[in-house]
PDB file of C-alpha atoms in Angstrom:
ATOM      1  CA  MET A 130    -173.186  40.802 206.184  1.00 67.00           C
ATOM      2  CA  THR A 131    -171.371  38.098 208.041  1.00 78.00           C
ATOM      3  CA  PHE A 132    -168.634  40.328 209.445  1.00 96.00           C
ATOM      4  CA  ALA A 133    -170.736  43.278 210.696  1.00 97.00           C
ATOM      5  CA  GLY A 134    -171.481  41.936 214.184  1.00 96.00           C
ATOM      6  CA  SER A 135    -167.882  40.859 214.719  1.00 98.00           C
ATOM      7  CA  ILE A 136    -166.589  44.245 213.593  1.00 98.00           C
ATOM      8  CA  GLU A 137    -168.920  45.990 216.071  1.00 98.00           C
ATOM      9  CA  HIS A 138    -167.822  43.658 218.875  1.00 97.00           C
ATOM     10  CA  HIS A 139    -164.112  44.173 218.284  1.00 98.00           C
ATOM     11  CA  LEU A 140    -164.474  47.910 217.615  1.00 98.00           C
ATOM     12  CA  GLU A 141    -165.884  48.408 221.097  1.00 98.00           C
ATOM     13  CA  ARG A 142    -162.907  46.554 222.572  1.00 98.00           C
ATOM     14  CA  ALA A 143    -160.476  48.485 220.356  1.00 98.00           C
ATOM     15  CA  LEU A 144    -161.953  51.722 221.698  1.00 98.00           C
ATOM     16  CA  TRP A 145    -161.457  50.521 225.262  1.00 98.00           C
ATOM     17  CA  ARG A 146    -157.854  49.720 224.448  1.00 97.00           C
ATOM     18  CA  VAL A 147    -156.832  52.871 222.601  1.00 96.00           C
ATOM     19  CA  ARG A 148    -158.681  55.100 225.074  1.00 95.00           C
ATOM     20  CA  SER A 149    -157.329  53.176 228.117  1.00 95.00           C
ATOM     21  CA  ILE A 150    -160.791  52.242 229.414  1.00 95.00           C
ATOM     22  CA  ASP A 151    -161.049  49.390 231.902  1.00 96.00           C
ATOM     23  CA  PRO A 152    -164.686  48.255 231.503  1.00 96.00           C
ATOM     24  CA  LYS A 153    -164.689  45.981 234.553  1.00 96.00           C
ATOM     25  CA  GLY A 154    -167.519  46.976 236.883  1.00 97.00           C
ATOM     26  CA  ILE A 155    -168.679  49.979 234.827  1.00 97.00           C
ATOM     27  CA  LYS A 156    -171.070  50.610 231.984  1.00 97.00           C
ATOM     28  CA  PRO A 157    -168.666  51.998 229.388  1.00 97.00           C
ATOM     29  CA  GLU A 158    -169.793  54.862 227.158  1.00 96.00           C
ATOM     30  CA  THR A 159    -169.476  52.447 224.231  1.00 97.00           C
ATOM     31  CA  ASP A 160    -172.349  50.301 225.555  1.00 96.00           C
ATOM     32  CA  ALA A 161    -175.446  50.084 223.336  1.00 96.00           C
ATOM     33  CA  ARG A 162    -174.102  52.679 220.890  1.00 97.00           C
ATOM     34  CA  ALA A 163    -174.900  52.621 217.205  1.00 97.00           C
ATOM     35  CA  ILE A 164    -172.039  51.600 214.944  1.00 98.00           C
ATOM     36  CA  THR A 165    -171.867  55.134 213.550  1.00 97.00           C
ATOM     37  CA  ASP A 166    -171.260  56.441 217.081  1.00 98.00           C
ATOM     38  CA  LEU A 167    -168.497  53.885 217.691  1.00 98.00           C
ATOM     39  CA  ILE A 168    -166.823  54.767 214.395  1.00 98.00           C
ATOM     40  CA  GLY A 169    -167.089  58.451 215.353  1.00 98.00           C
ATOM     41  CA  MET A 170    -165.338  57.757 218.659  1.00 98.00           C
ATOM     42  CA  LEU A 171    -162.428  56.141 216.814  1.00 98.00           C
ATOM     43  CA  GLU A 172    -162.357  59.027 214.321  1.00 98.00           C
ATOM     44  CA  ARG A 173    -162.035  61.531 217.180  1.00 98.00           C
ATOM     45  CA  PHE A 174    -159.230  59.475 218.715  1.00 98.00           C
ATOM     46  CA  ALA A 175    -157.435  59.326 215.347  1.00 98.00           C
ATOM     47  CA  ALA A 176    -157.773  63.092 214.852  1.00 98.00           C
ATOM     48  CA  ASP A 177    -155.650  63.644 217.983  1.00 98.00           C
ATOM     49  CA  LEU A 178    -152.784  61.480 216.696  1.00 98.00           C
ATOM     50  CA  PRO A 179    -149.812  63.080 214.964  1.00 98.00           C
ATOM     51  CA  PRO A 180    -149.663  62.648 211.173  1.00 98.00           C
ATOM     52  CA  GLY A 181    -148.267  59.263 210.201  1.00 98.00           C
ATOM     53  CA  ASP A 182    -149.152  55.666 209.425  1.00 98.00           C
ATOM     54  CA  GLU A 183    -151.117  55.108 212.653  1.00 98.00           C
ATOM     55  CA  ARG A 184    -153.402  58.067 211.997  1.00 98.00           C
ATOM     56  CA  THR A 185    -153.687  57.158 208.300  1.00 98.00           C
ATOM     57  CA  LEU A 186    -154.699  53.607 209.241  1.00 98.00           C
ATOM     58  CA  LEU A 187    -157.370  54.684 211.724  1.00 98.00           C
ATOM     59  CA  GLU A 188    -158.818  57.402 209.499  1.00 98.00           C
ATOM     60  CA  GLY A 189    -158.881  55.026 206.532  1.00 98.00           C
ATOM     61  CA  TRP A 190    -160.416  52.274 208.632  1.00 98.00           C
ATOM     62  CA  CYS A 191    -163.169  54.587 209.868  1.00 98.00           C
ATOM     63  CA  LEU A 192    -164.037  55.817 206.379  1.00 98.00           C
ATOM     64  CA  SER A 193    -164.041  52.257 205.038  1.00 98.00           C
ATOM     65  CA  ALA A 194    -166.216  51.089 207.944  1.00 98.00           C
ATOM     66  CA  ARG A 195    -168.739  53.858 207.273  1.00 98.00           C
ATOM     67  CA  TYR A 196    -168.965  52.677 203.657  1.00 98.00           C
ATOM     68  CA  GLY A 197    -169.188  49.031 204.724  1.00 98.00           C
ATOM     69  CA  PHE A 198    -171.983  49.693 207.188  1.00 98.00           C
ATOM     70  CA  THR A 199    -173.896  51.721 204.611  1.00 97.00           C
ATOM     71  CA  ILE A 200    -173.850  48.586 202.456  1.00 97.00           C
ATOM     72  CA  ARG A 201    -174.809  46.455 205.465  1.00 97.00           C
ATOM     73  CA  HIS A 202    -177.752  48.749 206.258  1.00 97.00           C
ATOM     74  CA  ASN A 203    -178.865  48.749 202.623  1.00 97.00           C
ATOM     75  CA  ILE A 204    -178.989  44.949 202.719  1.00 97.00           C
ATOM     76  CA  ALA A 205    -180.428  44.498 206.216  1.00 96.00           C
ATOM     77  CA  HIS A 206    -183.053  47.260 205.970  1.00 96.00           C
ATOM     78  CA  GLY A 207    -183.642  47.305 202.228  1.00 97.00           C
ATOM     79  CA  VAL A 208    -186.534  46.011 200.201  1.00 97.00           C
ATOM     80  CA  ALA A 209    -185.277  43.103 198.091  1.00 97.00           C
ATOM     81  CA  MET A 210    -186.275  43.111 194.449  1.00 96.00           C
ATOM     82  CA  THR A 211    -184.968  42.040 191.077  1.00 95.00           C
ATOM     83  CA  LEU A 212    -184.136  44.389 188.243  1.00 91.00           C
ATOM     84  CA  GLY A 213    -183.523  42.316 185.180  1.00 91.00           C
ATOM     85  CA  SER A 214    -181.500  39.408 186.510  1.00 90.00           C
ATOM     86  CA  SER A 215    -179.939  41.366 189.401  1.00 90.00           C
ATOM     87  CA  LEU A 216    -180.918  41.240 193.055  1.00 95.00           C
ATOM     88  CA  VAL A 217    -181.163  44.801 194.387  1.00 96.00           C
ATOM     89  CA  TYR A 218    -181.821  46.078 197.909  1.00 97.00           C
ATOM     90  CA  ALA A 219    -183.456  49.516 198.212  1.00 96.00           C
ATOM     91  CA  ARG A 220    -183.416  51.197 201.630  1.00 96.00           C
ATOM     92  CA  ASN A 221    -185.854  54.026 202.358  1.00 94.00           C
ATOM     93  CA  PRO A 222    -187.376  54.139 198.873  1.00 93.00           C
ATOM     94  CA  ARG A 223    -189.665  57.029 198.023  1.00 93.00           C
ATOM     95  CA  TRP A 224    -191.966  55.265 195.602  1.00 91.00           C
ATOM     96  CA  HIS A 225    -195.050  57.236 196.608  1.00 95.00           C
ATOM     97  CA  GLY A 226    -193.439  60.687 196.819  1.00 93.00           C
ATOM     98  CA  GLU A 227    -193.132  60.591 200.601  1.00 94.00           C
ATOM     99  CA  ILE A 228    -190.486  62.463 202.575  1.00 93.00           C
ATOM    100  CA  ARG A 229    -188.224  60.301 204.721  1.00 93.00           C
ATOM    101  CA  LYS A 230    -185.923  61.142 207.613  1.00 94.00           C
ATOM    102  CA  ARG A 231    -183.208  58.783 206.375  1.00 91.00           C
ATOM    103  CA  GLU A 232    -181.563  58.922 202.985  1.00 90.00           C
ATOM    104  CA  PHE A 233    -182.186  56.455 200.191  1.00 93.00           C
ATOM    105  CA  GLY A 234    -179.636  53.701 199.689  1.00 95.00           C
ATOM    106  CA  ASP A 235    -179.365  50.761 197.352  1.00 94.00           C
ATOM    107  CA  PHE A 236    -177.086  47.837 196.773  1.00 95.00           C
ATOM    108  CA  TRP A 237    -176.801  45.709 193.643  1.00 93.00           C
ATOM    109  CA  ALA A 238    -176.069  42.253 195.035  1.00 94.00           C
ATOM    110  CA  ASP A 239    -174.600  40.198 192.234  1.00 92.00           C
ATOM    111  CA  GLU A 240    -172.186  37.439 193.200  1.00 93.00           C
ATOM    112  CA  PRO A 241    -168.907  39.167 192.206  1.00 93.00           C
ATOM    113  CA  THR A 242    -169.930  42.340 194.074  1.00 94.00           C
ATOM    114  CA  LEU A 243    -170.890  40.374 197.176  1.00 95.00           C
ATOM    115  CA  ASP A 244    -167.543  38.604 197.068  1.00 96.00           C
ATOM    116  CA  LEU A 245    -165.618  41.890 196.830  1.00 97.00           C
ATOM    117  CA  VAL A 246    -167.603  43.374 199.709  1.00 97.00           C
ATOM    118  CA  ARG A 247    -167.003  40.240 201.788  1.00 97.00           C
ATOM    119  CA  GLN A 248    -163.260  40.468 201.185  1.00 98.00           C
ATOM    120  CA  ALA A 249    -163.188  44.180 202.047  1.00 98.00           C
ATOM    121  CA  MET A 250    -165.180  43.647 205.251  1.00 98.00           C
ATOM    122  CA  ALA A 251    -162.766  40.837 206.180  1.00 98.00           C
ATOM    123  CA  VAL A 252    -159.915  43.369 205.922  1.00 98.00           C
ATOM    124  CA  LEU A 253    -161.783  45.678 208.317  1.00 98.00           C
ATOM    125  CA  LEU A 254    -162.354  42.803 210.718  1.00 98.00           C
ATOM    126  CA  ARG A 255    -158.705  41.683 210.670  1.00 98.00           C
ATOM    127  CA  ILE A 256    -157.517  45.206 211.425  1.00 98.00           C
ATOM    128  CA  VAL A 257    -160.007  45.900 214.218  1.00 98.00           C
ATOM    129  CA  ILE A 258    -159.199  42.557 215.873  1.00 98.00           C
ATOM    130  CA  GLN A 259    -155.551  43.610 215.939  1.00 98.00           C
ATOM    131  CA  LEU A 260    -156.504  47.020 217.336  1.00 98.00           C
ATOM    132  CA  SER A 261    -158.408  45.352 220.173  1.00 98.00           C
ATOM    133  CA  ARG A 262    -155.452  43.244 221.328  1.00 97.00           C
ATOM    134  CA  GLU A 263    -153.393  44.549 224.234  1.00 94.00           C
ATOM    135  CA  GLU A 264    -150.208  42.834 223.087  1.00 95.00           C
ATOM    136  CA  VAL A 265    -150.214  44.474 219.628  1.00 96.00           C
ATOM    137  CA  SER A 266    -149.040  48.061 219.171  1.00 96.00           C
ATOM    138  CA  LEU A 267    -150.894  50.489 216.936  1.00 97.00           C
ATOM    139  CA  LYS A 268    -147.632  51.055 215.071  1.00 97.00           C
ATOM    140  CA  SER A 269    -147.345  47.354 214.211  1.00 98.00           C
ATOM    141  CA  VAL A 270    -150.982  47.216 213.083  1.00 98.00           C
ATOM    142  CA  ALA A 271    -150.304  50.111 210.681  1.00 98.00           C
ATOM    143  CA  SER A 272    -147.965  48.017 208.545  1.00 98.00           C
ATOM    144  CA  PRO A 273    -147.467  48.698 204.820  1.00 98.00           C
ATOM    145  CA  LEU A 274    -149.401  45.499 204.036  1.00 98.00           C
ATOM    146  CA  ALA A 275    -152.366  46.560 206.205  1.00 98.00           C
ATOM    147  CA  LEU A 276    -152.372  50.054 204.697  1.00 98.00           C
ATOM    148  CA  ARG A 277    -152.409  48.591 201.151  1.00 98.00           C
ATOM    149  CA  ALA A 278    -155.207  46.148 202.000  1.00 98.00           C
ATOM    150  CA  LEU A 279    -157.175  48.951 203.640  1.00 98.00           C
ATOM    151  CA  SER A 280    -156.734  51.178 200.584  1.00 98.00           C
ATOM    152  CA  THR A 281    -158.258  48.478 198.388  1.00 98.00           C
ATOM    153  CA  ALA A 282    -161.066  47.834 200.886  1.00 98.00           C
ATOM    154  CA  ARG A 283    -161.856  51.572 201.036  1.00 98.00           C
ATOM    155  CA  SER A 284    -162.006  51.754 197.237  1.00 96.00           C
ATOM    156  CA  VAL A 285    -164.319  48.730 196.956  1.00 97.00           C
ATOM    157  CA  LEU A 286    -166.649  49.690 199.796  1.00 97.00           C
ATOM    158  CA  GLY A 287    -166.734  53.352 198.778  1.00 96.00           C
ATOM    159  CA  GLU A 288    -167.729  52.504 195.248  1.00 94.00           C
ATOM    160  CA  PHE A 289    -170.508  50.077 196.203  1.00 95.00           C
ATOM    161  CA  ALA A 290    -171.855  52.338 198.978  1.00 96.00           C
ATOM    162  CA  SER A 291    -172.063  55.343 196.653  1.00 93.00           C
ATOM    163  CA  GLN A 292    -175.357  56.413 195.146  1.00 85.00           C
ATOM    164  CA  ASP A 293    -173.360  57.248 192.016  1.00 84.00           C
ATOM    165  CA  TYR A 294    -172.346  53.591 191.576  1.00 73.00           C
ATOM    166  CA  ASN A 295    -173.229  52.263 188.150  1.00 67.00           C
ATOM    167  CA  PRO A 296    -173.424  48.448 188.152  1.00 65.00           C
ATOM    168  CA  SER A 297    -172.814  48.354 184.392  1.00 63.00           C
ATOM    169  CA  PHE A 298    -169.349  49.882 184.873  1.00 61.00           C
ATOM    170  CA  GLU A 299    -166.888  47.140 185.798  1.00 61.00           C
ATOM    171  CA  LYS A 300    -163.922  48.518 187.711  1.00 58.00           C
ATOM    172  CA  TYR A 301    -162.743  45.339 189.456  1.00 53.00           C
TER     173      TYR A 301
END
């Protein structure tokens, strides 16, 4: 997942910006936090915003990022195998009946699916880069174009992160 590290990097900076944190000379609370914690911090910030495009953008971004990082974790921590002609990653499989702390996850990595996920993660990256910039207002980031792109990204990432995803059903 090419964009995952960049998203994490810019998300930390976006949190500093929206929460008015000056990290110079301090160890910010965002340091060495798991991506799920960073997303949670942005979710809590968004929950305090009044209803509107800014809140919709941040809530949608956070949900999409959770889906995207589920896919990333399935790839990075999954066992690679082929089923038929498809490459599949299975994270935390229970092949021997064992009980695991973390839930099972899988990702069917055919080329069209990988391309859709790449495009959706690029949308998340573009938005979080804008959120991290001092000279860009949250209102301007929450443009109709960004909200539409985010809606598509959320749909794509949500479908491929879901355990109910059926690779034989072609939606896109």
